[in-house]
Amino acid sequence: AQKITQTQPGMFVQEKEAVTLDCTYDTSDQSYGLFWYKQPSSGEMIFLIYQGSYDEQNATEGRYSLNFQKARKSANLVISASQLGDSAMYFCAMREGRKAAGNKLTFGGGTRVLVKP
Amino acid sequence: GAVVSQHPSWVICKSGTSVKIECRSLDFQATTMFWYRQFPKQSLMLMATSNEGSKATYEQGVEKDKFLINHASLTLSTLTVTSAHPEDSSFYICSIQDYEQYFGPGTRLTVT
């Protein structure tokens, strides 16, 4: 079974509008972490936001917020006020187990976002 | 966050030759580094976990004799693609992990 599922292979969004990228996950661990990364055409992986399984508040970082619904095992990324520079691939990832060196990340298939002017 | 570099950023090699890719942690002593491979329009797939001073742990389906990993110091891990073939052409990305994971800029390998 897929551990991380991103059901939207690609989507368009109008500049200045908000967009929600879906991510569902599957784990039996009680302690885990969820990440979102942005990958522009240059290939670098840019960390956007992190949510720990025990965090009660939804994570926010500037224009990025994470809609964490633990019971539904979903961790959707919301990008508000989209900008042309937001056009990129977006990956959801999960670390199972507690924060520690050696705990690998598992990535979803990614969602390509194209912001239209 | 930690700064990670990779060298080279891109490389073209002939089929049958070997290519070495370096991953350096510039400001953090990394006991663990990860190597990922990403084919065009696909996600990152973990190849192996590199542990300083010990053997790497390879993911299922990754040939350890083909993808040699050496993590000889706390700041350097190398991935050597031996006897490269065109199907090995890919984007290789390393990362280090403290409590968060920091990625290098990637190396694009093209095997002709």
PDB file of C-alpha atoms in Angstrom:
ATOM      1  CA  ALA A   1       0.000   0.000   0.000  1.00  0.00           C
ATOM      2  CA  GLN A   2       1.145   3.521  -0.731  1.00  0.00           C
ATOM      3  CA  LYS A   3       2.308   5.291   2.385  1.00  0.00           C
ATOM      4  CA  ILE A   4       1.882   8.761   0.904  1.00  0.00           C
ATOM      5  CA  THR A   5      -0.729   9.523  -1.725  1.00  0.00           C
ATOM      6  CA  GLN A   6      -1.070  12.712  -3.682  1.00  0.00           C
ATOM      7  CA  THR A   7      -4.104  12.341  -5.921  1.00  0.00           C
ATOM      8  CA  GLN A   8      -3.646  15.495  -7.994  1.00  0.00           C
ATOM      9  CA  PRO A   9      -0.947  15.025 -10.633  1.00  0.00           C
ATOM     10  CA  GLY A  10      -1.299  18.592 -11.797  1.00  0.00           C
ATOM     11  CA  MET A  11      -3.349  21.705 -11.318  1.00  0.00           C
ATOM     12  CA  PHE A  12      -3.719  25.250 -12.490  1.00  0.00           C
ATOM     13  CA  VAL A  13      -4.313  28.144 -10.159  1.00  0.00           C
ATOM     14  CA  GLN A  14      -4.951  31.769 -10.898  1.00  0.00           C
ATOM     15  CA  GLU A  15      -2.417  34.228  -9.561  1.00  0.00           C
ATOM     16  CA  LYS A  16      -3.422  35.663  -6.166  1.00  0.00           C
ATOM     17  CA  GLU A  17      -5.844  32.855  -5.481  1.00  0.00           C
ATOM     18  CA  ALA A  18      -5.414  30.108  -2.898  1.00  0.00           C
ATOM     19  CA  VAL A  19      -4.780  26.489  -3.796  1.00  0.00           C
ATOM     20  CA  THR A  20      -5.041  23.295  -1.766  1.00  0.00           C
ATOM     21  CA  LEU A  21      -2.806  20.321  -2.485  1.00  0.00           C
ATOM     22  CA  ASP A  22      -4.054  17.013  -1.160  1.00  0.00           C
ATOM     23  CA  CYS A  23      -1.974  14.483   0.741  1.00  0.00           C
ATOM     24  CA  THR A  24      -3.098  11.379   2.567  1.00  0.00           C
ATOM     25  CA  TYR A  25      -0.824   9.042   4.445  1.00  0.00           C
ATOM     26  CA  ASP A  26      -0.805   5.612   5.960  1.00  0.00           C
ATOM     27  CA  THR A  27       1.119   4.620   9.045  1.00  0.00           C
ATOM     28  CA  SER A  28       0.637   2.592  12.178  1.00  0.00           C
ATOM     29  CA  ASP A  29       3.173   4.635  14.121  1.00  0.00           C
ATOM     30  CA  GLN A  30       1.872   7.036  16.743  1.00  0.00           C
ATOM     31  CA  SER A  31       4.852   9.321  16.299  1.00  0.00           C
ATOM     32  CA  TYR A  32       5.499  10.615  12.809  1.00  0.00           C
ATOM     33  CA  GLY A  33       6.159  13.796  10.921  1.00  0.00           C
ATOM     34  CA  LEU A  34       4.721  15.209   7.723  1.00  0.00           C
ATOM     35  CA  PHE A  35       6.586  17.500   5.384  1.00  0.00           C
ATOM     36  CA  TRP A  36       5.909  19.486   2.272  1.00  0.00           C
ATOM     37  CA  TYR A  37       8.650  20.315  -0.199  1.00  0.00           C
ATOM     38  CA  LYS A  38       8.673  22.459  -3.309  1.00  0.00           C
ATOM     39  CA  GLN A  39      10.791  21.441  -6.272  1.00  0.00           C
ATOM     40  CA  PRO A  40      11.189  24.083  -8.989  1.00  0.00           C
ATOM     41  CA  SER A  41      12.566  23.219 -12.406  1.00  0.00           C
ATOM     42  CA  SER A  42      16.115  23.624 -11.065  1.00  0.00           C
ATOM     43  CA  GLY A  43      15.592  20.415  -9.092  1.00  0.00           C
ATOM     44  CA  GLU A  44      16.441  21.645  -5.621  1.00  0.00           C
ATOM     45  CA  MET A  45      14.166  20.492  -2.827  1.00  0.00           C
ATOM     46  CA  ILE A  46      12.893  23.433  -0.827  1.00  0.00           C
ATOM     47  CA  PHE A  47      11.421  22.717   2.589  1.00  0.00           C
ATOM     48  CA  LEU A  48       8.088  24.462   3.100  1.00  0.00           C
ATOM     49  CA  ILE A  49       6.390  23.253   6.230  1.00  0.00           C
ATOM     50  CA  TYR A  50       6.376  20.524   8.869  1.00  0.00           C
ATOM     51  CA  GLN A  51       3.660  18.990  11.037  1.00  0.00           C
ATOM     52  CA  GLY A  52       4.356  16.587  13.861  1.00  0.00           C
ATOM     53  CA  SER A  53       1.822  13.949  14.741  1.00  0.00           C
ATOM     54  CA  TYR A  54       1.476  15.278  18.252  1.00  0.00           C
ATOM     55  CA  ASP A  55       1.194  18.913  17.227  1.00  0.00           C
ATOM     56  CA  GLU A  56      -2.252  20.146  18.147  1.00  0.00           C
ATOM     57  CA  GLN A  57      -2.126  23.273  16.045  1.00  0.00           C
ATOM     58  CA  ASN A  58      -1.975  23.256  12.269  1.00  0.00           C
ATOM     59  CA  ALA A  59       1.424  24.391  11.081  1.00  0.00           C
ATOM     60  CA  THR A  60       1.775  27.701   9.260  1.00  0.00           C
ATOM     61  CA  GLU A  61       4.759  29.281   7.532  1.00  0.00           C
ATOM     62  CA  GLY A  62       4.010  32.556   5.808  1.00  0.00           C
ATOM     63  CA  ARG A  63       1.708  31.829   2.876  1.00  0.00           C
ATOM     64  CA  TYR A  64       1.826  28.103   3.552  1.00  0.00           C
ATOM     65  CA  SER A  65      -0.436  26.324   5.962  1.00  0.00           C
ATOM     66  CA  LEU A  66      -0.987  22.677   6.599  1.00  0.00           C
ATOM     67  CA  ASN A  67      -4.506  21.391   7.155  1.00  0.00           C
ATOM     68  CA  PHE A  68      -3.803  18.419   9.403  1.00  0.00           C
ATOM     69  CA  GLN A  69      -6.694  16.028   9.956  1.00  0.00           C
ATOM     70  CA  LYS A  70      -5.231  13.206  11.967  1.00  0.00           C
ATOM     71  CA  ALA A  71      -8.298  10.982  12.079  1.00  0.00           C
ATOM     72  CA  ARG A  72      -8.592  11.147   8.318  1.00  0.00           C
ATOM     73  CA  LYS A  73      -4.822  10.799   7.894  1.00  0.00           C
ATOM     74  CA  SER A  74      -4.623  13.805   5.666  1.00  0.00           C
ATOM     75  CA  ALA A  75      -2.144  16.665   5.574  1.00  0.00           C
ATOM     76  CA  ASN A  76      -3.189  19.065   2.864  1.00  0.00           C
ATOM     77  CA  LEU A  77      -1.046  22.049   1.945  1.00  0.00           C
ATOM     78  CA  VAL A  78      -2.741  25.379   1.411  1.00  0.00           C
ATOM     79  CA  ILE A  79      -0.895  28.073  -0.496  1.00  0.00           C
ATOM     80  CA  SER A  80      -2.557  31.438  -0.132  1.00  0.00           C
ATOM     81  CA  ALA A  81      -2.238  34.359  -2.552  1.00  0.00           C
ATOM     82  CA  SER A  82      -0.473  32.316  -5.235  1.00  0.00           C
ATOM     83  CA  GLN A  83       2.426  33.904  -7.034  1.00  0.00           C
ATOM     84  CA  LEU A  84       3.961  33.068 -10.410  1.00  0.00           C
ATOM     85  CA  GLY A  85       7.036  31.811  -8.573  1.00  0.00           C
ATOM     86  CA  ASP A  86       4.927  29.169  -6.894  1.00  0.00           C
ATOM     87  CA  SER A  87       4.823  27.204 -10.153  1.00  0.00           C
ATOM     88  CA  ALA A  88       6.677  23.989  -9.296  1.00  0.00           C
ATOM     89  CA  MET A  89       6.306  20.383  -8.215  1.00  0.00           C
ATOM     90  CA  TYR A  90       5.126  19.893  -4.663  1.00  0.00           C
ATOM     91  CA  PHE A  91       5.867  16.780  -2.672  1.00  0.00           C
ATOM     92  CA  CYS A  92       4.320  15.546   0.525  1.00  0.00           C
ATOM     93  CA  ALA A  93       6.575  13.325   2.630  1.00  0.00           C
ATOM     94  CA  MET A  94       6.373  11.387   5.861  1.00  0.00           C
ATOM     95  CA  ARG A  95       8.900  10.377   8.465  1.00  0.00           C
ATOM     96  CA  GLU A  96       7.729   7.451  10.551  1.00  0.00           C
ATOM     97  CA  GLY A  97       8.894   7.278  14.124  1.00  0.00           C
ATOM     98  CA  ARG A  98      10.229  10.016  16.301  1.00  0.00           C
ATOM     99  CA  LYS A  99      12.546  12.757  15.162  1.00  0.00           C
ATOM    100  CA  ALA A 100      15.967  11.191  14.936  1.00  0.00           C
ATOM    101  CA  ALA A 101      18.845  10.915  12.563  1.00  0.00           C
ATOM    102  CA  GLY A 102      18.365   7.866  10.431  1.00  0.00           C
ATOM    103  CA  ASN A 103      14.609   8.077  10.035  1.00  0.00           C
ATOM    104  CA  LYS A 104      14.078   8.270   6.308  1.00  0.00           C
ATOM    105  CA  LEU A 105      11.414  10.145   4.427  1.00  0.00           C
ATOM    106  CA  THR A 106       8.864   8.548   2.122  1.00  0.00           C
ATOM    107  CA  PHE A 107       7.589  10.787  -0.642  1.00  0.00           C
ATOM    108  CA  GLY A 108       4.292  11.026  -2.434  1.00  0.00           C
ATOM    109  CA  GLY A 109       4.074  11.146  -6.208  1.00  0.00           C
ATOM    110  CA  GLY A 110       3.934  14.909  -6.315  1.00  0.00           C
ATOM    111  CA  THR A 111       1.581  17.554  -7.673  1.00  0.00           C
ATOM    112  CA  ARG A 112       2.621  19.958 -10.388  1.00  0.00           C
ATOM    113  CA  VAL A 113       1.235  23.442  -9.851  1.00  0.00           C
ATOM    114  CA  LEU A 114       1.116  26.028 -12.591  1.00  0.00           C
ATOM    115  CA  VAL A 115       0.153  29.546 -11.607  1.00  0.00           C
ATOM    116  CA  LYS A 116      -1.542  31.517 -14.359  1.00  0.00           C
ATOM    117  CA  PRO A 117      -1.152  35.299 -14.571  1.00  0.00           C
TER     118      PRO A 117
ATOM    119  CA  GLY B   1      19.222  24.766   8.384  1.00  0.00           C
ATOM    120  CA  ALA B   2      22.211  22.746   7.330  1.00  0.00           C
ATOM    121  CA  VAL B   3      23.902  23.409   4.007  1.00  0.00           C
ATOM    122  CA  VAL B   4      24.515  20.488   1.676  1.00  0.00           C
ATOM    123  CA  SER B   5      26.512  20.568  -1.524  1.00  0.00           C
ATOM    124  CA  GLN B   6      26.841  18.062  -4.329  1.00  0.00           C
ATOM    125  CA  HIS B   7      29.471  17.692  -6.957  1.00  0.00           C
ATOM    126  CA  PRO B   8      29.221  17.580  -9.853  1.00  0.00           C
ATOM    127  CA  SER B   9      25.913  19.278 -10.551  1.00  0.00           C
ATOM    128  CA  TRP B  10      25.694  17.471 -13.844  1.00  0.00           C
ATOM    129  CA  VAL B  11      27.720  14.818 -15.602  1.00  0.00           C
ATOM    130  CA  ILE B  12      27.627  13.018 -18.927  1.00  0.00           C
ATOM    131  CA  CYS B  13      29.424   9.718 -19.199  1.00  0.00           C
ATOM    132  CA  LYS B  14      29.717   6.873 -21.647  1.00  0.00           C
ATOM    133  CA  SER B  15      28.020   3.562 -21.068  1.00  0.00           C
ATOM    134  CA  GLY B  16      30.220   1.179 -19.131  1.00  0.00           C
ATOM    135  CA  THR B  17      32.173   3.810 -17.236  1.00  0.00           C
ATOM    136  CA  SER B  18      31.872   4.685 -13.557  1.00  0.00           C
ATOM    137  CA  VAL B  19      30.825   8.007 -12.106  1.00  0.00           C
ATOM    138  CA  LYS B  20      31.372   9.313  -8.594  1.00  0.00           C
ATOM    139  CA  ILE B  21      29.036  11.837  -7.009  1.00  0.00           C
ATOM    140  CA  GLU B  22      30.023  13.663  -3.833  1.00  0.00           C
ATOM    141  CA  CYS B  23      27.702  14.914  -1.140  1.00  0.00           C
ATOM    142  CA  ARG B  24      29.115  17.282   1.452  1.00  0.00           C
ATOM    143  CA  SER B  25      27.638  18.637   4.620  1.00  0.00           C
ATOM    144  CA  LEU B  26      29.174  22.082   4.913  1.00  0.00           C
ATOM    145  CA  ASP B  27      28.193  23.090   8.414  1.00  0.00           C
ATOM    146  CA  PHE B  28      26.944  19.977  10.134  1.00  0.00           C
ATOM    147  CA  GLN B  29      28.479  16.682  11.119  1.00  0.00           C
ATOM    148  CA  ALA B  30      26.186  14.143   9.547  1.00  0.00           C
ATOM    149  CA  THR B  31      26.308  10.605  10.839  1.00  0.00           C
ATOM    150  CA  THR B  32      23.533   9.739   8.420  1.00  0.00           C
ATOM    151  CA  MET B  33      23.087  10.748   4.816  1.00  0.00           C
ATOM    152  CA  PHE B  34      20.484   9.598   2.352  1.00  0.00           C
ATOM    153  CA  TRP B  35      20.738   9.058  -1.392  1.00  0.00           C
ATOM    154  CA  TYR B  36      17.676   9.461  -3.578  1.00  0.00           C
ATOM    155  CA  ARG B  37      17.090   8.964  -7.263  1.00  0.00           C
ATOM    156  CA  GLN B  38      14.487  10.830  -9.256  1.00  0.00           C
ATOM    157  CA  PHE B  39      13.515   9.913 -12.802  1.00  0.00           C
ATOM    158  CA  PRO B  40      11.865  12.573 -14.986  1.00  0.00           C
ATOM    159  CA  LYS B  41       8.366  13.501 -13.885  1.00  0.00           C
ATOM    160  CA  GLN B  42       8.553  11.086 -10.973  1.00  0.00           C
ATOM    161  CA  SER B  43       8.990  11.340  -7.252  1.00  0.00           C
ATOM    162  CA  LEU B  44      12.104  10.849  -5.176  1.00  0.00           C
ATOM    163  CA  MET B  45      12.902   7.252  -4.410  1.00  0.00           C
ATOM    164  CA  LEU B  46      15.245   6.439  -1.579  1.00  0.00           C
ATOM    165  CA  MET B  47      18.182   4.345  -2.748  1.00  0.00           C
ATOM    166  CA  ALA B  48      20.186   3.935   0.415  1.00  0.00           C
ATOM    167  CA  THR B  49      20.998   5.235   3.845  1.00  0.00           C
ATOM    168  CA  SER B  50      24.644   6.069   4.289  1.00  0.00           C
ATOM    169  CA  ASN B  51      26.058   5.680   7.780  1.00  0.00           C
ATOM    170  CA  GLU B  52      29.391   7.168   8.753  1.00  0.00           C
ATOM    171  CA  GLY B  53      31.943   4.489   9.413  1.00  0.00           C
ATOM    172  CA  SER B  54      29.746   1.566   8.491  1.00  0.00           C
ATOM    173  CA  LYS B  55      28.117  -0.041   5.511  1.00  0.00           C
ATOM    174  CA  ALA B  56      25.220   1.632   3.786  1.00  0.00           C
ATOM    175  CA  THR B  57      21.734   0.229   4.042  1.00  0.00           C
ATOM    176  CA  TYR B  58      20.183  -0.233   0.621  1.00  0.00           C
ATOM    177  CA  GLU B  59      16.500  -0.179  -0.212  1.00  0.00           C
ATOM    178  CA  GLN B  60      14.914  -3.203  -1.753  1.00  0.00           C
ATOM    179  CA  GLY B  61      15.659  -3.472  -5.444  1.00  0.00           C
ATOM    180  CA  VAL B  62      18.770  -1.271  -5.373  1.00  0.00           C
ATOM    181  CA  GLU B  63      21.923  -3.111  -6.418  1.00  0.00           C
ATOM    182  CA  LYS B  64      24.571  -2.442  -3.804  1.00  0.00           C
ATOM    183  CA  ASP B  65      27.366  -3.615  -6.103  1.00  0.00           C
ATOM    184  CA  LYS B  66      26.293  -1.155  -8.756  1.00  0.00           C
ATOM    185  CA  PHE B  67      25.701   1.836  -6.512  1.00  0.00           C
ATOM    186  CA  LEU B  68      28.672   1.993  -4.172  1.00  0.00           C
ATOM    187  CA  ILE B  69      28.289   4.283  -1.202  1.00  0.00           C
ATOM    188  CA  ASN B  70      31.124   5.433   0.995  1.00  0.00           C
ATOM    189  CA  HIS B  71      30.601   7.615   4.045  1.00  0.00           C
ATOM    190  CA  ALA B  72      34.135   7.962   5.266  1.00  0.00           C
ATOM    191  CA  SER B  73      33.734  11.143   7.263  1.00  0.00           C
ATOM    192  CA  LEU B  74      31.033  13.119   9.004  1.00  0.00           C
ATOM    193  CA  THR B  75      30.942  15.625   6.177  1.00  0.00           C
ATOM    194  CA  LEU B  76      31.307  13.536   3.041  1.00  0.00           C
ATOM    195  CA  SER B  77      29.414  10.697   1.422  1.00  0.00           C
ATOM    196  CA  THR B  78      30.049   9.485  -2.100  1.00  0.00           C
ATOM    197  CA  LEU B  79      27.882   7.538  -4.490  1.00  0.00           C
ATOM    198  CA  THR B  80      29.658   5.717  -7.294  1.00  0.00           C
ATOM    199  CA  VAL B  81      27.579   4.435 -10.174  1.00  0.00           C
ATOM    200  CA  THR B  82      29.622   1.576 -11.560  1.00  0.00           C
ATOM    201  CA  SER B  83      29.399   0.369 -15.151  1.00  0.00           C
ATOM    202  CA  ALA B  84      26.765   2.957 -15.871  1.00  0.00           C
ATOM    203  CA  HIS B  85      24.085   2.276 -18.449  1.00  0.00           C
ATOM    204  CA  PRO B  86      21.599   4.638 -20.102  1.00  0.00           C
ATOM    205  CA  GLU B  87      18.866   3.461 -17.727  1.00  0.00           C
ATOM    206  CA  ASP B  88      20.932   4.867 -14.856  1.00  0.00           C
ATOM    207  CA  SER B  89      20.419   8.352 -16.259  1.00  0.00           C
ATOM    208  CA  SER B  90      18.600  10.193 -13.536  1.00  0.00           C
ATOM    209  CA  PHE B  91      18.716  12.989 -11.006  1.00  0.00           C
ATOM    210  CA  TYR B  92      20.550  11.930  -7.862  1.00  0.00           C
ATOM    211  CA  ILE B  93      19.931  13.879  -4.668  1.00  0.00           C
ATOM    212  CA  CYS B  94      21.550  13.468  -1.294  1.00  0.00           C
ATOM    213  CA  SER B  95      20.279  14.671   2.028  1.00  0.00           C
ATOM    214  CA  ILE B  96      21.437  14.856   5.579  1.00  0.00           C
ATOM    215  CA  GLN B  97      19.295  14.569   8.627  1.00  0.00           C
ATOM    216  CA  ASP B  98      19.542  16.145  11.999  1.00  0.00           C
ATOM    217  CA  TYR B  99      16.024  16.538  13.257  1.00  0.00           C
ATOM    218  CA  GLU B 100      15.005  17.825   9.851  1.00  0.00           C
ATOM    219  CA  GLN B 101      16.170  16.684   6.461  1.00  0.00           C
ATOM    220  CA  TYR B 102      18.264  18.990   4.303  1.00  0.00           C
ATOM    221  CA  PHE B 103      18.760  18.284   0.630  1.00  0.00           C
ATOM    222  CA  GLY B 104      21.645  18.888  -1.694  1.00  0.00           C
ATOM    223  CA  PRO B 105      21.048  20.596  -5.037  1.00  0.00           C
ATOM    224  CA  GLY B 106      21.189  17.303  -6.939  1.00  0.00           C
ATOM    225  CA  THR B 107      23.350  15.791  -9.670  1.00  0.00           C
ATOM    226  CA  ARG B 108      21.957  15.139 -13.109  1.00  0.00           C
ATOM    227  CA  LEU B 109      23.567  12.063 -14.656  1.00  0.00           C
ATOM    228  CA  THR B 110      23.249  11.303 -18.336  1.00  0.00           C
ATOM    229  CA  VAL B 111      24.706   8.063 -19.637  1.00  0.00           C
ATOM    230  CA  THR B 112      25.192   7.919 -23.388  1.00  0.00           C
TER     231      THR B 112
END
